[in-house]
Tab-separated table of C-alpha atoms in Angstrom:
chain	number	residue	atom	x	y	z
A	184	UNK	CA	81.400	26.200	-62.767
A	185	UNK	CA	80.033	28.248	-59.857
A	186	UNK	CA	76.305	28.434	-59.159
A	187	UNK	CA	76.394	32.033	-60.417
A	188	UNK	CA	76.481	30.622	-63.963
A	189	UNK	CA	73.295	28.652	-63.681
A	190	UNK	CA	69.897	29.674	-64.791
A	191	UNK	CA	67.032	27.762	-63.437
A	192	UNK	CA	64.081	27.649	-65.557
A	193	UNK	CA	60.554	27.603	-64.076
A	194	UNK	CA	57.146	28.787	-64.908
A	195	UNK	CA	57.874	32.532	-65.910
A	196	UNK	CA	57.655	33.736	-69.557
A	197	UNK	CA	60.569	32.271	-71.574
A	198	UNK	CA	62.206	35.660	-72.245
A	199	UNK	CA	62.975	36.034	-68.594
A	200	UNK	CA	65.286	33.254	-68.700
A	201	UNK	CA	66.654	34.204	-72.113
A	202	UNK	CA	67.548	37.568	-70.666
A	203	UNK	CA	69.233	35.916	-67.693
A	204	UNK	CA	71.467	33.718	-69.900
A	205	UNK	CA	72.361	36.616	-72.216
A	206	UNK	CA	73.246	38.844	-69.167
A	207	UNK	CA	75.496	36.243	-67.719
A	208	UNK	CA	77.486	35.993	-70.969
A	209	UNK	CA	77.530	39.806	-71.095
A	210	UNK	CA	79.050	39.830	-67.722
A	211	UNK	CA	81.843	37.693	-68.787
A	212	UNK	CA	80.806	34.160	-67.996
A	213	UNK	CA	82.588	31.416	-70.061
A	214	UNK	CA	79.825	28.806	-69.652
A	215	UNK	CA	76.335	29.085	-68.566
A	216	UNK	CA	74.184	26.033	-67.378
A	217	UNK	CA	70.329	26.065	-68.068
A	218	UNK	CA	68.538	23.614	-65.712
A	219	UNK	CA	64.967	22.668	-65.395
A	220	UNK	CA	62.765	19.813	-64.013
A	221	UNK	CA	59.440	18.387	-64.867
A	222	UNK	CA	57.229	20.383	-67.447
A	223	UNK	CA	59.708	23.334	-67.273
A	224	UNK	CA	62.127	21.191	-69.415
A	225	UNK	CA	60.492	22.280	-72.518
A	226	UNK	CA	60.924	25.974	-71.537
A	227	UNK	CA	64.513	25.376	-70.922
A	228	UNK	CA	65.077	24.066	-74.343
A	229	UNK	CA	63.158	27.117	-75.817
A	230	UNK	CA	65.518	29.306	-73.655
A	231	UNK	CA	68.592	27.788	-75.071
A	232	UNK	CA	67.265	27.897	-78.622
A	233	UNK	CA	66.035	31.458	-78.572
A	234	UNK	CA	69.295	32.547	-76.686
A	235	UNK	CA	71.491	30.949	-79.320
A	236	UNK	CA	69.519	31.830	-82.463
A	237	UNK	CA	68.668	35.446	-81.723
A	238	UNK	CA	71.240	36.695	-79.277
A	239	UNK	CA	74.421	34.832	-78.770
A	240	UNK	CA	76.410	34.596	-81.905
A	241	UNK	CA	79.624	33.291	-80.555
A	242	UNK	CA	78.029	30.909	-78.125
A	243	UNK	CA	77.438	27.183	-78.812
A	244	UNK	CA	75.788	24.202	-77.130
A	245	UNK	CA	78.445	22.233	-75.200
A	246	UNK	CA	76.490	19.527	-73.700
A	247	UNK	CA	72.871	18.413	-72.963
A	248	UNK	CA	72.309	15.946	-70.032
A	249	UNK	CA	69.161	14.505	-68.845
A	250	UNK	CA	68.678	12.715	-65.472
A	251	UNK	CA	66.096	11.518	-62.860
A	252	UNK	CA	65.890	13.257	-59.507
A	253	UNK	CA	63.911	12.036	-56.624
A	254	UNK	CA	61.969	14.809	-54.773
A	255	UNK	CA	59.839	15.142	-51.701
A	256	UNK	CA	56.212	16.136	-52.330
A	257	UNK	CA	53.137	16.084	-50.049
A	258	UNK	CA	52.340	12.780	-51.419
A	259	UNK	CA	55.691	11.347	-50.628
A	260	UNK	CA	58.924	10.752	-52.665
A	261	UNK	CA	58.501	10.835	-56.414
A	262	UNK	CA	60.826	10.735	-59.539
A	263	UNK	CA	61.051	13.817	-61.815
A	264	UNK	CA	63.116	14.113	-64.982
A	265	UNK	CA	65.646	17.067	-65.397
A	266	UNK	CA	67.636	18.512	-68.001
A	267	UNK	CA	70.874	20.488	-68.055
A	268	UNK	CA	72.011	22.507	-71.142
A	269	UNK	CA	75.430	23.944	-71.087
A	270	UNK	CA	76.374	26.836	-73.253
A	271	UNK	CA	79.791	27.897	-73.813
A	272	UNK	CA	81.904	30.245	-75.744
A	273	UNK	CA	82.836	29.210	-79.123
A	274	UNK	CA	86.612	28.458	-78.995
B	117	UNK	CA	68.700	4.918	-89.045
B	118	UNK	CA	65.414	4.141	-90.673
B	119	UNK	CA	62.217	5.864	-89.535
B	120	UNK	CA	61.092	2.601	-88.033
B	121	UNK	CA	63.331	3.198	-85.166
B	122	UNK	CA	61.894	6.555	-84.201
B	123	UNK	CA	59.284	7.113	-81.486
B	124	UNK	CA	57.435	10.583	-81.817
B	125	UNK	CA	56.271	11.612	-78.443
B	126	UNK	CA	52.905	13.646	-78.263
B	127	UNK	CA	50.116	14.126	-75.843
B	128	UNK	CA	49.442	10.510	-74.771
B	129	UNK	CA	50.390	8.988	-71.469
B	130	UNK	CA	54.164	8.519	-71.193
B	131	UNK	CA	53.918	4.933	-70.647
B	132	UNK	CA	52.636	4.544	-74.230
B	133	UNK	CA	55.864	5.904	-75.579
B	134	UNK	CA	58.028	4.012	-73.109
B	135	UNK	CA	56.360	0.670	-74.380
B	136	UNK	CA	56.965	1.691	-78.010
B	137	UNK	CA	60.645	2.276	-77.116
B	138	UNK	CA	61.170	-0.986	-75.265
B	139	UNK	CA	59.271	-2.846	-77.963
B	140	UNK	CA	61.653	-1.478	-80.628
B	141	UNK	CA	64.585	-2.786	-78.824
B	142	UNK	CA	62.957	-6.055	-78.071
B	143	UNK	CA	62.467	-6.423	-81.893
B	144	UNK	CA	66.151	-6.067	-82.444
B	145	UNK	CA	66.776	-2.378	-83.023
B	146	UNK	CA	70.364	-1.198	-82.387
B	147	UNK	CA	69.223	2.348	-81.960
B	148	UNK	CA	65.947	4.148	-81.193
B	149	UNK	CA	65.373	7.767	-81.520
B	150	UNK	CA	62.815	9.541	-79.327
B	151	UNK	CA	61.622	12.738	-80.971
B	152	UNK	CA	59.242	15.539	-79.698
B	153	UNK	CA	58.447	19.227	-80.189
B	154	UNK	CA	57.041	21.988	-78.180
B	155	UNK	CA	55.533	21.128	-74.796
B	156	UNK	CA	56.005	17.341	-75.432
B	157	UNK	CA	59.720	17.776	-75.042
B	158	UNK	CA	59.285	17.143	-71.227
B	159	UNK	CA	57.529	13.998	-71.967
B	160	UNK	CA	60.257	12.859	-74.441
B	161	UNK	CA	62.835	13.258	-71.590
B	162	UNK	CA	60.467	11.294	-69.213
B	163	UNK	CA	60.179	8.547	-71.883
B	164	UNK	CA	63.891	8.178	-72.133
B	165	UNK	CA	64.374	8.431	-68.449
B	166	UNK	CA	61.640	5.796	-67.488
B	167	UNK	CA	62.749	3.467	-70.322
B	168	UNK	CA	66.477	3.402	-69.221
B	169	UNK	CA	65.906	3.290	-65.463
B	170	UNK	CA	63.088	0.758	-65.386
B	171	UNK	CA	63.261	-1.375	-68.460
B	172	UNK	CA	66.438	-1.179	-70.500
B	173	UNK	CA	69.348	-2.404	-68.742
B	174	UNK	CA	71.887	-2.769	-71.657
B	175	UNK	CA	70.786	0.521	-73.446
B	176	UNK	CA	72.445	3.888	-72.870
B	177	UNK	CA	71.910	7.526	-74.106
B	178	UNK	CA	74.055	8.048	-77.082
B	179	UNK	CA	73.105	11.570	-77.892
B	180	UNK	CA	70.828	14.524	-77.116
B	181	UNK	CA	70.180	17.107	-79.759
B	182	UNK	CA	67.855	20.133	-79.643
B	183	UNK	CA	66.915	22.387	-82.526
B	184	UNK	CA	64.466	24.876	-83.757
B	185	UNK	CA	61.998	24.006	-86.424
B	186	UNK	CA	59.685	26.345	-88.410
B	187	UNK	CA	56.068	25.167	-88.595
B	188	UNK	CA	52.922	26.413	-90.301
B	189	UNK	CA	49.962	27.232	-88.177
B	190	UNK	CA	46.679	28.923	-88.725
B	191	UNK	CA	48.208	32.140	-87.617
B	192	UNK	CA	51.290	31.840	-90.031
B	193	UNK	CA	54.780	30.600	-89.611
B	194	UNK	CA	56.138	30.127	-86.120
B	195	UNK	CA	59.291	28.561	-84.515
B	196	UNK	CA	59.062	25.614	-82.172
B	197	UNK	CA	61.929	23.866	-80.210
B	198	UNK	CA	62.476	20.190	-80.734
B	199	UNK	CA	64.474	17.492	-79.214
B	200	UNK	CA	65.975	14.190	-80.243
B	201	UNK	CA	67.225	11.581	-77.751
B	202	UNK	CA	69.129	8.792	-79.370
B	203	UNK	CA	69.273	5.522	-77.237
B	204	UNK	CA	71.765	2.718	-78.236
B	205	UNK	CA	72.930	-0.741	-77.253
B	206	UNK	CA	75.790	-0.453	-74.788
B	207	UNK	CA	78.880	-1.697	-76.618
Protein backbone atom coordinates (compact mmCIF):
# COMPACT_ATOMS: atom_id res chain seq x y z
CA UNK A 1 0.00 0.00 0.00
CA UNK A 2 1.37 3.43 -0.88
CA UNK A 3 1.59 6.20 1.66
CA UNK A 4 -1.15 8.00 -0.23
CA UNK A 5 -3.57 5.60 1.41
CA UNK A 6 -2.53 6.41 4.97
CA UNK A 7 -4.32 8.86 7.25
CA UNK A 8 -2.22 10.03 10.21
CA UNK A 9 -4.44 11.01 13.12
CA UNK A 10 -3.28 13.85 15.37
CA UNK A 11 -4.92 16.53 17.46
CA UNK A 12 -7.39 18.02 15.00
CA UNK A 13 -11.15 17.44 15.31
CA UNK A 14 -12.03 13.84 14.50
CA UNK A 15 -14.25 14.75 11.55
CA UNK A 16 -11.18 16.07 9.69
CA UNK A 17 -9.75 12.56 9.70
CA UNK A 18 -13.07 10.90 8.93
CA UNK A 19 -13.36 13.12 5.86
CA UNK A 20 -9.81 12.21 4.81
CA UNK A 21 -10.62 8.49 5.03
CA UNK A 22 -13.91 8.83 3.17
CA UNK A 23 -12.22 10.91 0.46
CA UNK A 24 -9.54 8.29 -0.13
CA UNK A 25 -12.13 5.57 -0.66
CA UNK A 26 -14.13 7.93 -2.90
CA UNK A 27 -11.00 8.38 -4.98
CA UNK A 28 -10.80 4.66 -5.56
CA UNK A 29 -8.53 3.41 -2.78
CA UNK A 30 -8.88 -0.33 -2.08
CA UNK A 31 -7.46 0.02 1.42
CA UNK A 32 -6.87 2.90 3.81
CA UNK A 33 -4.61 2.75 6.86
CA UNK A 34 -5.42 4.94 9.86
CA UNK A 35 -2.35 5.49 12.04
CA UNK A 36 -1.80 7.26 15.34
CA UNK A 37 0.56 7.40 18.28
CA UNK A 38 0.15 8.14 21.98
CA UNK A 39 -2.97 9.97 23.05
CA UNK A 40 -4.18 10.26 19.46
CA UNK A 41 -4.84 6.50 19.46
CA UNK A 42 -8.32 7.06 20.91
CA UNK A 43 -9.10 9.49 18.11
CA UNK A 44 -7.88 7.00 15.50
CA UNK A 45 -10.40 4.46 16.83
CA UNK A 46 -13.11 7.14 16.75
CA UNK A 47 -12.14 7.94 13.16
CA UNK A 48 -12.52 4.33 12.05
CA UNK A 49 -15.76 3.78 13.96
CA UNK A 50 -17.42 6.96 12.67
CA UNK A 51 -16.24 6.38 9.09
CA UNK A 52 -17.55 2.81 9.10
CA UNK A 53 -20.82 3.43 10.93
CA UNK A 54 -21.90 6.63 9.22
CA UNK A 55 -20.26 6.87 5.83
CA UNK A 56 -18.70 3.72 4.40
CA UNK A 57 -21.25 0.99 3.87
CA UNK A 58 -19.08 -1.34 1.76
CA UNK A 59 -15.91 -1.00 3.81
CA UNK A 60 -14.86 -3.24 6.67
CA UNK A 61 -12.07 -3.50 9.23
CA UNK A 62 -9.35 -5.76 7.89
CA UNK A 63 -6.83 -5.63 10.69
CA UNK A 64 -5.88 -3.70 13.80
CA UNK A 65 -2.26 -3.70 14.89
CA UNK A 66 -0.61 -2.09 17.88
CA UNK A 67 3.09 -1.64 18.45
CA UNK A 68 5.66 0.32 20.43
CA UNK A 69 7.83 2.94 18.74
CA UNK A 70 10.92 4.63 20.12
CA UNK A 71 10.92 8.38 19.52
CA UNK A 72 13.35 11.22 20.19
CA UNK A 73 12.19 13.95 22.54
CA UNK A 74 13.93 16.86 24.21
CA UNK A 75 14.34 14.62 27.23
CA UNK A 76 15.90 11.79 25.25
CA UNK A 77 14.53 8.57 23.80
CA UNK A 78 11.17 7.37 24.97
CA UNK A 79 8.66 4.70 24.00
CA UNK A 80 5.24 5.48 22.63
CA UNK A 81 2.43 3.12 21.68
CA UNK A 82 1.00 3.24 18.18
CA UNK A 83 -2.00 1.80 16.38
CA UNK A 84 -2.72 1.00 12.75
CA UNK A 85 -6.28 0.28 11.64
CA UNK A 86 -6.61 -1.07 8.10
CA UNK A 87 -9.94 -0.55 6.36
CA UNK A 88 -10.67 -2.38 3.14
CA UNK A 89 -13.34 -2.86 0.51
CA UNK A 90 -15.76 -5.65 1.45
CA UNK A 91 -15.10 -8.44 -1.06
CA UNK B 1 -13.83 -16.25 29.28
CA UNK B 2 -15.08 -15.19 32.69
CA UNK B 3 -15.17 -11.57 33.76
CA UNK B 4 -12.40 -12.37 36.24
CA UNK B 5 -10.01 -12.28 33.31
CA UNK B 6 -10.93 -8.77 32.20
CA UNK B 7 -9.01 -5.62 33.09
CA UNK B 8 -10.99 -2.41 32.61
CA UNK B 9 -8.66 0.50 31.90
CA UNK B 10 -9.67 3.93 33.19
CA UNK B 11 -7.87 7.05 34.38
CA UNK B 12 -5.40 5.62 36.88
CA UNK B 13 -1.66 5.42 36.12
CA UNK B 14 -0.94 2.85 33.43
CA UNK B 15 1.23 0.69 35.67
CA UNK B 16 -1.79 -0.10 37.84
CA UNK B 17 -3.38 -1.84 34.86
CA UNK B 18 -0.14 -3.49 33.75
CA UNK B 19 0.17 -4.97 37.24
CA UNK B 20 -3.43 -6.21 37.08
CA UNK B 21 -2.77 -7.96 33.76
CA UNK B 22 0.49 -9.52 34.94
CA UNK B 23 -1.17 -10.69 38.15
CA UNK B 24 -3.97 -12.43 36.28
CA UNK B 25 -1.51 -14.40 34.17
CA UNK B 26 0.55 -15.18 37.29
CA UNK B 27 -2.62 -16.60 38.82
CA UNK B 28 -2.98 -19.00 35.93
CA UNK B 29 -5.24 -17.19 33.48
CA UNK B 30 -5.03 -18.53 29.91
CA UNK B 31 -6.34 -15.29 28.44
CA UNK B 32 -6.76 -11.74 29.69
CA UNK B 33 -8.97 -9.11 28.03
CA UNK B 34 -8.00 -5.45 28.35
CA UNK B 35 -11.00 -3.18 27.78
CA UNK B 36 -11.41 0.59 27.60
CA UNK B 37 -13.71 3.26 26.23
CA UNK B 38 -13.18 6.80 24.97
CA UNK B 39 -9.96 8.54 25.91
CA UNK B 40 -8.82 5.57 27.99
CA UNK B 41 -8.32 3.60 24.76
CA UNK B 42 -4.79 4.98 24.40
CA UNK B 43 -3.96 3.80 27.91
CA UNK B 44 -5.34 0.34 27.15
CA UNK B 45 -2.92 0.07 24.22
CA UNK B 46 -0.10 1.28 26.50
CA UNK B 47 -1.11 -1.35 29.06
CA UNK B 48 -0.90 -4.18 26.53
CA UNK B 49 2.36 -2.95 25.01
CA UNK B 50 4.12 -2.48 28.35
CA UNK B 51 2.84 -5.78 29.73
CA UNK B 52 4.00 -7.68 26.63
CA UNK B 53 7.33 -5.91 26.13
CA UNK B 54 8.51 -5.76 29.72
CA UNK B 55 6.81 -8.48 31.71
CA UNK B 56 5.10 -11.26 29.81
CA UNK B 57 7.51 -13.22 27.69
CA UNK B 58 5.23 -16.15 26.81
CA UNK B 59 2.11 -14.10 26.13
CA UNK B 60 1.02 -12.75 22.76
CA UNK B 61 -1.73 -10.58 21.30
CA UNK B 62 -4.55 -12.79 20.12
CA UNK B 63 -7.01 -10.23 18.85
CA UNK B 64 -7.81 -6.53 18.91
CA UNK B 65 -11.41 -5.45 18.43
CA UNK B 66 -12.92 -2.00 18.30
CA UNK B 67 -16.58 -1.13 18.46
CA UNK B 68 -19.03 1.66 19.18
CA UNK B 69 -21.14 1.66 22.34
CA UNK B 70 -24.11 3.83 23.14
CA UNK B 71 -23.99 5.25 26.65
CA UNK B 72 -26.29 7.38 28.79
CA UNK B 73 -25.01 10.75 29.93
CA UNK B 74 -26.61 13.75 31.59
CA UNK B 75 -27.01 15.22 28.12
CA UNK B 76 -28.73 12.12 26.72
CA UNK B 77 -27.51 9.18 24.68
CA UNK B 78 -24.16 9.42 22.99
CA UNK B 79 -21.78 7.12 21.16
CA UNK B 80 -18.37 6.19 22.47
CA UNK B 81 -15.66 4.06 20.87
CA UNK B 82 -14.32 1.06 22.74
CA UNK B 83 -11.42 -1.34 22.39
CA UNK B 84 -10.80 -4.89 23.54
CA UNK B 85 -7.30 -6.35 23.42
CA UNK B 86 -7.10 -10.09 24.08
CA UNK B 87 -3.79 -11.44 25.35
CA UNK B 88 -3.20 -15.18 25.42
CA UNK B 89 -0.60 -17.79 26.28
CA UNK B 90 1.69 -18.50 23.35
CA UNK B 91 0.88 -22.03 22.24
